[in-house]
Coordinates of N, CA and C in Angstrom, one line a residue:
X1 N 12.8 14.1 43.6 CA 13.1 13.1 44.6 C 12.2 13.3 45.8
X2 N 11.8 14.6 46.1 CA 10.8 14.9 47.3 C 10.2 14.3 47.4
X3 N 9.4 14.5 46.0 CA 8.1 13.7 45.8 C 7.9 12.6 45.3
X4 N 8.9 12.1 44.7 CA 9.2 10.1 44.9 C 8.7 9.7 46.4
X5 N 9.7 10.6 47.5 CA 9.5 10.3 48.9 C 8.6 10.4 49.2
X6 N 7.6 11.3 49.0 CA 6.5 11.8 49.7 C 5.4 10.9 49.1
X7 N 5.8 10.3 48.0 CA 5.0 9.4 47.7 C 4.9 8.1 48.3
X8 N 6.1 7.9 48.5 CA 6.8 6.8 49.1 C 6.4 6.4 50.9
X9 N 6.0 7.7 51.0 CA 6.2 7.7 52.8 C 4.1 7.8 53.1
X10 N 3.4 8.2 52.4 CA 1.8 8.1 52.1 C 1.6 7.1 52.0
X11 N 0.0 6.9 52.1 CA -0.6 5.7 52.3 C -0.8 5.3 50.7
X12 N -0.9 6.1 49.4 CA -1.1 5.9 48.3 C -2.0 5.7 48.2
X13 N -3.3 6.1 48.6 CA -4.8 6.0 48.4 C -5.2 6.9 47.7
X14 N -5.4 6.8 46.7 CA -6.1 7.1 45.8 C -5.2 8.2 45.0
X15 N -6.0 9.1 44.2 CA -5.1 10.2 43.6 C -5.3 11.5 44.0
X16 N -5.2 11.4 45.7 CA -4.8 12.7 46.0 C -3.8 12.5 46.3
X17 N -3.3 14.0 47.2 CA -1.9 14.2 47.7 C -0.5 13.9 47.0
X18 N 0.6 13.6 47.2 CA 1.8 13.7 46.3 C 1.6 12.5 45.0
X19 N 0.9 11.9 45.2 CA 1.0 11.1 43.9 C 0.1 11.8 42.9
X20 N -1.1 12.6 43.0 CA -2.0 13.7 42.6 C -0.5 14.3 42.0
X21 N 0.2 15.2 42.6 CA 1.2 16.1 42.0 C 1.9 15.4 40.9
X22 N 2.5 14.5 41.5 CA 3.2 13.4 40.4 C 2.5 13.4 39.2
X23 N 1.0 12.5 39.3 CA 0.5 12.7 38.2 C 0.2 13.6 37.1
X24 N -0.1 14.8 38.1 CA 0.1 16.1 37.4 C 1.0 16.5 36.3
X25 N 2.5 16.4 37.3 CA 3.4 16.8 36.3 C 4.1 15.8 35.0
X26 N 3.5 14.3 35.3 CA 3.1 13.8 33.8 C 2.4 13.4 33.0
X27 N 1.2 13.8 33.3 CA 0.1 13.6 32.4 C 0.2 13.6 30.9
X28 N 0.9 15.1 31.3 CA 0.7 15.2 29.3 C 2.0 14.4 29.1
X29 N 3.0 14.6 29.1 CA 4.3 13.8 28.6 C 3.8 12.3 28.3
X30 N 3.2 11.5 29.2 CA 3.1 10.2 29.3 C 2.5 9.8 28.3
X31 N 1.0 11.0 28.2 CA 0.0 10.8 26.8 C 0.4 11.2 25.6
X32 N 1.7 12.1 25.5 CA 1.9 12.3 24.1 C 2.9 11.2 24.1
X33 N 3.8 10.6 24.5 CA 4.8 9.3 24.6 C 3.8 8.0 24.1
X34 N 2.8 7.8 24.9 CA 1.8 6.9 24.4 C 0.8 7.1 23.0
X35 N 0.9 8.3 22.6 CA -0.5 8.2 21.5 C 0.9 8.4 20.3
X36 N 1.6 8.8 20.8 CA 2.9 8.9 19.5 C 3.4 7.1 19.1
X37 N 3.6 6.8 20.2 CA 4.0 5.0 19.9 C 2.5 4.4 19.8
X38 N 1.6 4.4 20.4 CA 0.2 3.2 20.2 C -0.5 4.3 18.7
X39 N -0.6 5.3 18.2 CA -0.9 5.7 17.1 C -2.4 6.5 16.9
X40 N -2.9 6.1 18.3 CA -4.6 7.1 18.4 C -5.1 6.6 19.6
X41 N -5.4 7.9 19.7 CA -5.9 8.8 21.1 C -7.2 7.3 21.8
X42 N -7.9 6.4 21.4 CA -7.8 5.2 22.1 C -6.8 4.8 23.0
X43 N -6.4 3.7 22.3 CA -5.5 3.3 22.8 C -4.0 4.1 23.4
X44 N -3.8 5.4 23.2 CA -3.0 6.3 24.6 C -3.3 6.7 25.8
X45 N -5.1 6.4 25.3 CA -5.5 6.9 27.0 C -5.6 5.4 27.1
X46 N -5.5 4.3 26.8 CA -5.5 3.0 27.8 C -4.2 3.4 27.7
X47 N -2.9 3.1 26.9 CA -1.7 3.1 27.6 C -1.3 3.9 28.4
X48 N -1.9 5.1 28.6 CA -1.6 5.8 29.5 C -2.1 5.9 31.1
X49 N -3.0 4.8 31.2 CA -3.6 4.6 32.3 C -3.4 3.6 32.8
X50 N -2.6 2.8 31.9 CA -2.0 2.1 32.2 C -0.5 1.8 32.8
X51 N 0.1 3.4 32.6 CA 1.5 3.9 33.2 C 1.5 4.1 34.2
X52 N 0.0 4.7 34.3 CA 0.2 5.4 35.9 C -0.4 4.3 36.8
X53 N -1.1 3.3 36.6 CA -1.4 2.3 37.0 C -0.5 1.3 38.0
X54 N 0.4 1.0 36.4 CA 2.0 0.5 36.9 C 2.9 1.3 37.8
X55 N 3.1 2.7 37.8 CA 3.8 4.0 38.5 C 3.1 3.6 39.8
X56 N 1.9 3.6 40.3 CA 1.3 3.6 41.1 C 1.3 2.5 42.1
X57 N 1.4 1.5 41.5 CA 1.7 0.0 42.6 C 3.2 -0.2 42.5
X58 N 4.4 0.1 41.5 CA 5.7 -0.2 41.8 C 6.2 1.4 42.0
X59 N 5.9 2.3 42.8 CA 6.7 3.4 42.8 C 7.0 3.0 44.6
X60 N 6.3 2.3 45.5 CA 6.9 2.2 47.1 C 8.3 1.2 46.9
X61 N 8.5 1.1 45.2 CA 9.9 -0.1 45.3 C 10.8 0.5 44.3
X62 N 10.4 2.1 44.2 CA 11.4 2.9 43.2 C 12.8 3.2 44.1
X63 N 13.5 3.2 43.5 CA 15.1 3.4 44.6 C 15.8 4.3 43.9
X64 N 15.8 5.1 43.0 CA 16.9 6.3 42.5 C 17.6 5.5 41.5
X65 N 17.7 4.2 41.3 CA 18.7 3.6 40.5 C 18.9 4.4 38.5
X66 N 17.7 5.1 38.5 CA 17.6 5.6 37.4 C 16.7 7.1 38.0
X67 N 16.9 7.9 36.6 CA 16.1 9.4 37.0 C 14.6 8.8 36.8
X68 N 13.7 9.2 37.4 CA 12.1 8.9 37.9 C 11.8 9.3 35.8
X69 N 12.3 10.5 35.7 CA 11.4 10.3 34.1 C 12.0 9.2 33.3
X70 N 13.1 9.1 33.2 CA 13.8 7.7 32.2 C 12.4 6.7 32.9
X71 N 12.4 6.2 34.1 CA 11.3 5.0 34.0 C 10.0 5.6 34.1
X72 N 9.9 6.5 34.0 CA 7.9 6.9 33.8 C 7.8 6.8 32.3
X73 N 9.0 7.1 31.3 CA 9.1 7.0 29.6 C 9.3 5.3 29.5
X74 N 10.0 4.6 30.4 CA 10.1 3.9 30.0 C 8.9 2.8 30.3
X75 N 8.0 3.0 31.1 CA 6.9 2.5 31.8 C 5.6 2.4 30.6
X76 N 5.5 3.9 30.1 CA 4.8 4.6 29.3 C 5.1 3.7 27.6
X77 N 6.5 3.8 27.0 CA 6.7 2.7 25.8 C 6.4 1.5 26.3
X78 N 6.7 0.5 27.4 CA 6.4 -0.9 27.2 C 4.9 -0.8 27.3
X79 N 4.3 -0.5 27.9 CA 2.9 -0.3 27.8 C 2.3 0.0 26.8
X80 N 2.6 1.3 25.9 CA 2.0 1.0 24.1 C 2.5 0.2 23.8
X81 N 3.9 -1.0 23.5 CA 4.1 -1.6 22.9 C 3.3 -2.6 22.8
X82 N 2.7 -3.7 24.3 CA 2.5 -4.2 24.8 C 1.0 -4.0 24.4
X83 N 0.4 -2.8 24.4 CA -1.1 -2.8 24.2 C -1.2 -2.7 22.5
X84 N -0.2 -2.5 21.7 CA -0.1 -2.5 20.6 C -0.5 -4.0 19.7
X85 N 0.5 -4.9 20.8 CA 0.5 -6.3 20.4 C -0.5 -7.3 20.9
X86 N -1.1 -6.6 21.6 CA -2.5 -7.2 22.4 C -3.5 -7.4 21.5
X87 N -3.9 -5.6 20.8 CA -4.4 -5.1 19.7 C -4.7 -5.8 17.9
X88 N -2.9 -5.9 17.9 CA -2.7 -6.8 16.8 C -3.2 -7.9 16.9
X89 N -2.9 -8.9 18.2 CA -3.2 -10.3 18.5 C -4.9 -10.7 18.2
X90 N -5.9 -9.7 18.2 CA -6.9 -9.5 18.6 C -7.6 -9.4 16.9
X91 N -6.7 -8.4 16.5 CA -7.3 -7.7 15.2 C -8.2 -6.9 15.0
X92 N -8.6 -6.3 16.2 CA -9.8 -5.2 16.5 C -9.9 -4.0 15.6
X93 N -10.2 -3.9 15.2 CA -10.3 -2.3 14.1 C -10.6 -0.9 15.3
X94 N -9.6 -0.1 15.1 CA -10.4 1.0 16.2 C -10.9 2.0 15.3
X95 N -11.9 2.7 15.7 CA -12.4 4.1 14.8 C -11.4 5.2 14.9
X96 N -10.1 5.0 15.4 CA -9.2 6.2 15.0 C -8.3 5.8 14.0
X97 N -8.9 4.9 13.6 CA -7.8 3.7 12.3 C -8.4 3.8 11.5
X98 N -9.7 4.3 11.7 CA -10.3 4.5 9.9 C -10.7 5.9 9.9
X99 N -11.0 6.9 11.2 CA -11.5 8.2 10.8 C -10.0 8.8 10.8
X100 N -10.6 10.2 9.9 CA -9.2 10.8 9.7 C -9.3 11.5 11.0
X101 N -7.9 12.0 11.7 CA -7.7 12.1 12.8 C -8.1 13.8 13.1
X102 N -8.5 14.5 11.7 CA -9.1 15.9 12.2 C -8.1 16.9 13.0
X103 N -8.9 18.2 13.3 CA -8.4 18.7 14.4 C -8.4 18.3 15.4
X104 N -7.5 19.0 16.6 CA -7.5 18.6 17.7 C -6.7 17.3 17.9
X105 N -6.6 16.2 16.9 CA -5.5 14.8 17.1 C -4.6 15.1 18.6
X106 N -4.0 16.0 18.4 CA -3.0 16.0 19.2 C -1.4 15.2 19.0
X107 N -1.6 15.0 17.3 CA -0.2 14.6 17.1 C 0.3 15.3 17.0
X108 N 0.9 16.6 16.5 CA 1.7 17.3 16.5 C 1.4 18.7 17.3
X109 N 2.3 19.4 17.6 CA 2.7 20.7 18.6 C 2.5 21.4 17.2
X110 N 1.5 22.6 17.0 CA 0.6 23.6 15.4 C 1.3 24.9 16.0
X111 N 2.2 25.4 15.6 CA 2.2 26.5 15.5 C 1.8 27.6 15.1
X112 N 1.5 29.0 16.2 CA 0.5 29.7 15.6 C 0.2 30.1 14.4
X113 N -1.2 29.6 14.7 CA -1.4 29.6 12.3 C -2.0 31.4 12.3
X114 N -1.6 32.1 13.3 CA -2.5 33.4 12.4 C -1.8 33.9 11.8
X115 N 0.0 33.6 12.0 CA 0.5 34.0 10.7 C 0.7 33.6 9.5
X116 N -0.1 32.6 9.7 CA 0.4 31.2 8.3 C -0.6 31.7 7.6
X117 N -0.7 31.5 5.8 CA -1.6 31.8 5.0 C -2.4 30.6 4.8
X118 N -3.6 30.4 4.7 CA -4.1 28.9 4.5 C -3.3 28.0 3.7
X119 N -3.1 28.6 2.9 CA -2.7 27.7 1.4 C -1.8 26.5 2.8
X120 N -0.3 27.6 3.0 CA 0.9 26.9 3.6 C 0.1 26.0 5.2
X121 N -0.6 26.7 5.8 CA -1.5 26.0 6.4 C -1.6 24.6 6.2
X122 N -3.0 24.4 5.3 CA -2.9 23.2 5.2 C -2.0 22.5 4.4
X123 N -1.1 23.0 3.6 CA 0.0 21.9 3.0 C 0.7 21.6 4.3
X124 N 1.1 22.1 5.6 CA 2.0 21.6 6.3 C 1.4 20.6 7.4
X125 N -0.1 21.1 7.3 CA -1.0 19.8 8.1 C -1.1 18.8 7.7
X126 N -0.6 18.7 6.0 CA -0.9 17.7 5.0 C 0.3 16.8 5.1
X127 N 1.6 17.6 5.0 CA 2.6 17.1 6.0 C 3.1 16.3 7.0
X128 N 2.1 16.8 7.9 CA 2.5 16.7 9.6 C 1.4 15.4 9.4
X129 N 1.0 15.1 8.7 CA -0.4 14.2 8.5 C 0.4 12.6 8.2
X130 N 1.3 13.2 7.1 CA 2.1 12.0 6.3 C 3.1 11.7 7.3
X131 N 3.9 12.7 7.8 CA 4.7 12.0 8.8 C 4.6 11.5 10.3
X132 N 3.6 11.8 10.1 CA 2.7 10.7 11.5 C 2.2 9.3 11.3
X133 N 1.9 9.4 10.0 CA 1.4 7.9 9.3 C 2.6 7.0 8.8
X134 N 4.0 8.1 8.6 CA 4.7 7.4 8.7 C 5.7 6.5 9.8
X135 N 5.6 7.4 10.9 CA 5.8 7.0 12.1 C 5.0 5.8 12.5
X136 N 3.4 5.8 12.5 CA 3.0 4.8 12.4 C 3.2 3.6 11.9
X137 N 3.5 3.8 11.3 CA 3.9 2.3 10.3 C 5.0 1.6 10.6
X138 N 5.7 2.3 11.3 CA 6.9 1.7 12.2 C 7.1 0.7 13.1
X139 N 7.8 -0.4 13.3 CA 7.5 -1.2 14.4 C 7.7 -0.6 15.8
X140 N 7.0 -1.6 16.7 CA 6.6 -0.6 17.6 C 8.4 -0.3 18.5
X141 N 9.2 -0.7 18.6 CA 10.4 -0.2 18.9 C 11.0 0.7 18.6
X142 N 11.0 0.6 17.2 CA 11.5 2.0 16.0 C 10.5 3.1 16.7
X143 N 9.1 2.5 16.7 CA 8.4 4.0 16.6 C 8.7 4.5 18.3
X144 N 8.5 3.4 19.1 CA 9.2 4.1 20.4 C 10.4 4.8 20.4
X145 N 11.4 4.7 20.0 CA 12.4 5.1 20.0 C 12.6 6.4 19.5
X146 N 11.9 6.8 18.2 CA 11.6 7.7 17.5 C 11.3 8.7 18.2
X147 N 9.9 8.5 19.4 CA 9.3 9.3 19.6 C 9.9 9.9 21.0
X148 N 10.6 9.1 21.2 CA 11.7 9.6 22.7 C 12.6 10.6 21.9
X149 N 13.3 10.0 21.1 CA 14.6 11.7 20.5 C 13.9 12.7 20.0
X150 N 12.7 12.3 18.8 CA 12.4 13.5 17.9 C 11.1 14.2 18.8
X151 N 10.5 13.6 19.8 CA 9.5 14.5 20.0 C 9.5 14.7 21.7
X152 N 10.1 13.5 22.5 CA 10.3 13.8 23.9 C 11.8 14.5 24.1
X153 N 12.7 14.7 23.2 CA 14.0 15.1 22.9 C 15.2 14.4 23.6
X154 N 15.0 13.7 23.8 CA 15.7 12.8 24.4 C 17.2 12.9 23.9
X155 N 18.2 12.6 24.9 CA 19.8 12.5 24.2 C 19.6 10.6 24.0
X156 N 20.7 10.6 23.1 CA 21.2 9.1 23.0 C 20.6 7.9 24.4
X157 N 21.8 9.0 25.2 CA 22.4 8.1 26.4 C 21.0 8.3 27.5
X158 N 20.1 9.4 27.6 CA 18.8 9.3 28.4 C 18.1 8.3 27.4
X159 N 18.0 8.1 26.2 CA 17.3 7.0 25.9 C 18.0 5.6 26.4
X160 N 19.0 5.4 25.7 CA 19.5 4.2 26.8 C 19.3 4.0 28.1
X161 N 18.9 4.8 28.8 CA 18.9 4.8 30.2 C 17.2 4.4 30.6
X162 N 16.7 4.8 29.7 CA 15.1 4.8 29.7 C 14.7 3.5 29.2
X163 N 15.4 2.9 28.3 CA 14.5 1.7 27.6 C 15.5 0.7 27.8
X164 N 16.5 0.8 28.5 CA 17.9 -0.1 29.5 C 18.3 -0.7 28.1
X165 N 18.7 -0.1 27.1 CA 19.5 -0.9 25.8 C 20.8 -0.1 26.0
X166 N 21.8 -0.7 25.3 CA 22.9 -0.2 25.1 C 23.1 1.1 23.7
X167 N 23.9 1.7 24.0 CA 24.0 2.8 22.8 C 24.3 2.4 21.7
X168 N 25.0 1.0 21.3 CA 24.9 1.0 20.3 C 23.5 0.4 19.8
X169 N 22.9 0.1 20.6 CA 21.4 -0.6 19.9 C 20.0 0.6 19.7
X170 N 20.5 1.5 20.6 CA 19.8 2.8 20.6 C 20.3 3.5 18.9
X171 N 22.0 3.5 18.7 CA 22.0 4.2 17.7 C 21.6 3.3 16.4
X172 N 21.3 2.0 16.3 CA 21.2 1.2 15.0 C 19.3 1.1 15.0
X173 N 19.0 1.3 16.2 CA 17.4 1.3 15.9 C 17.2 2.4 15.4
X174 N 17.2 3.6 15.7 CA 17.3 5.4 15.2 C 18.0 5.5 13.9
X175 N 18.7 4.5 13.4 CA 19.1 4.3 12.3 C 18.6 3.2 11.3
X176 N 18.0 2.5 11.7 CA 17.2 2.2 10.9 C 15.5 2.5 10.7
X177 N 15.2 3.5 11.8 CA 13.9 4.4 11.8 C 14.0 5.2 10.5
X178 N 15.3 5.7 10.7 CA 15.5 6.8 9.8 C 15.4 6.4 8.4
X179 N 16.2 5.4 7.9 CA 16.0 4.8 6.7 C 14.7 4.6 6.2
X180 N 13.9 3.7 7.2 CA 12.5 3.7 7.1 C 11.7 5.0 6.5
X181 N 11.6 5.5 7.5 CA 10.8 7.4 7.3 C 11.7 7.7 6.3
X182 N 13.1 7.9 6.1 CA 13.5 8.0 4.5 C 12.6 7.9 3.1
X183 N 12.6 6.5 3.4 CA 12.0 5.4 1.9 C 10.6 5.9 2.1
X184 N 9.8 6.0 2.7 CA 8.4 6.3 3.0 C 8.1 7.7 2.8
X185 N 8.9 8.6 2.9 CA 8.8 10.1 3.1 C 9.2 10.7 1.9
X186 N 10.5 10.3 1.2 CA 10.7 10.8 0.3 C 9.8 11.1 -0.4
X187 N 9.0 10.5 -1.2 CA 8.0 11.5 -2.2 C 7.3 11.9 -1.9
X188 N 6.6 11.7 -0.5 CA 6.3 13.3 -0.1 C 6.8 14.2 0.2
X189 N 7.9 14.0 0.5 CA 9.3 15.6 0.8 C 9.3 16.3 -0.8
X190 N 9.6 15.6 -1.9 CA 9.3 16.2 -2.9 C 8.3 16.5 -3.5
X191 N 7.0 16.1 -3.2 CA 6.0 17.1 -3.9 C 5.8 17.8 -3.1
X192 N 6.0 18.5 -1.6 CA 5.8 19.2 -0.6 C 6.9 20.6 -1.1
X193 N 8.0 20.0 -1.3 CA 9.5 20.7 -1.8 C 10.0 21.0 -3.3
X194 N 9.5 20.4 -4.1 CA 9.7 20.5 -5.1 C 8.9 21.7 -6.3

């Protein structure tokens, strides 16, 4: 809240001083919220510069009515959605749509592999690979939504509060994510498991 104020009480020129801090402490959240819903590191760094963008000219009209991260998440989804559908409208092919996304993607949090044996190594990158592309494939609500509980960890009711739906629409989207990633995942859960 300080630094809402302190933002709020500055001239907002440029990105120093309290909006600098601000940005700081969401940089990364914003970018993995955005590259999780828009689907490659393109298009997260436009959606994401595009949050702080929006943060930056409507934050002198922010009022507490909500916690500052519910609408920095919630700022961050309409903006991939939004640049998602621009994208589609357009039909543009991006090169992170056809190269495979390698190391370094930045889709998933790799835990330390020096105890992992290659083998399990890359079967669980192979994994982490499928269930990203399944997420992808999701419409872009499901996949927002998805990526607020399972990866920003979000409760129910901070998602509701974040993307202003009601709980029961929160729990029937998350439920029909799930179904989705279900039917899509399953056979790779069993040759992974089996």
């Amino acid at each position: 809240a300080d630094l809402v104020l302190a933002c709020q009480q500055s001239t907002l020129e440029g990105l120093e001083g309290p909006f600098r801090q601000l940005y700081d402490r969401y940089r990364d959240r914003v970018y993995n919220v955005c590259y999780r819903v828009a689907g490659n590191a393109t298009d997260a760094l436009d959606a994401s510069q595009e949050t702080f963008g929006i943060l930056y000219r409507k934050l002198p009209d922010f009022r507490f009515e909500s916690r500052l991260s519910s609408w920095v998440y919630r700022i961050a989804v309409n903006a991939s959605i939004d640049l998602k559908r621009r994208a589609s409208a357009r039909r543009v092919a991006s090169l992170d749509s056809v190269v495979d996304s390698g190391e370094g993607s930045g889709r998933f949090d790799v835990q330390d592999e020096s105890t992992e044996l290659p083998a399990a190594s890359a079967s669980r990158r192979e994994l982490e690979q499928e269930i990203q592309r399944a997420i992808d494939r999701l419409s872009p609500k499901l996949r927002g939504i998805t990526v607020l509980r399972y990866v920003e960890h979000l409760s129910y009711d901070q998602i509701r509060d974040t993307l202003q739906i009601s709980l029961g629409t929160v729990k029937s989207r998350l439920a029909r994510a799930h179904d989705a990633l279900d039917r899509e995942l399953s056979p790779v859960l069993d040759k992974h498991y089996l």
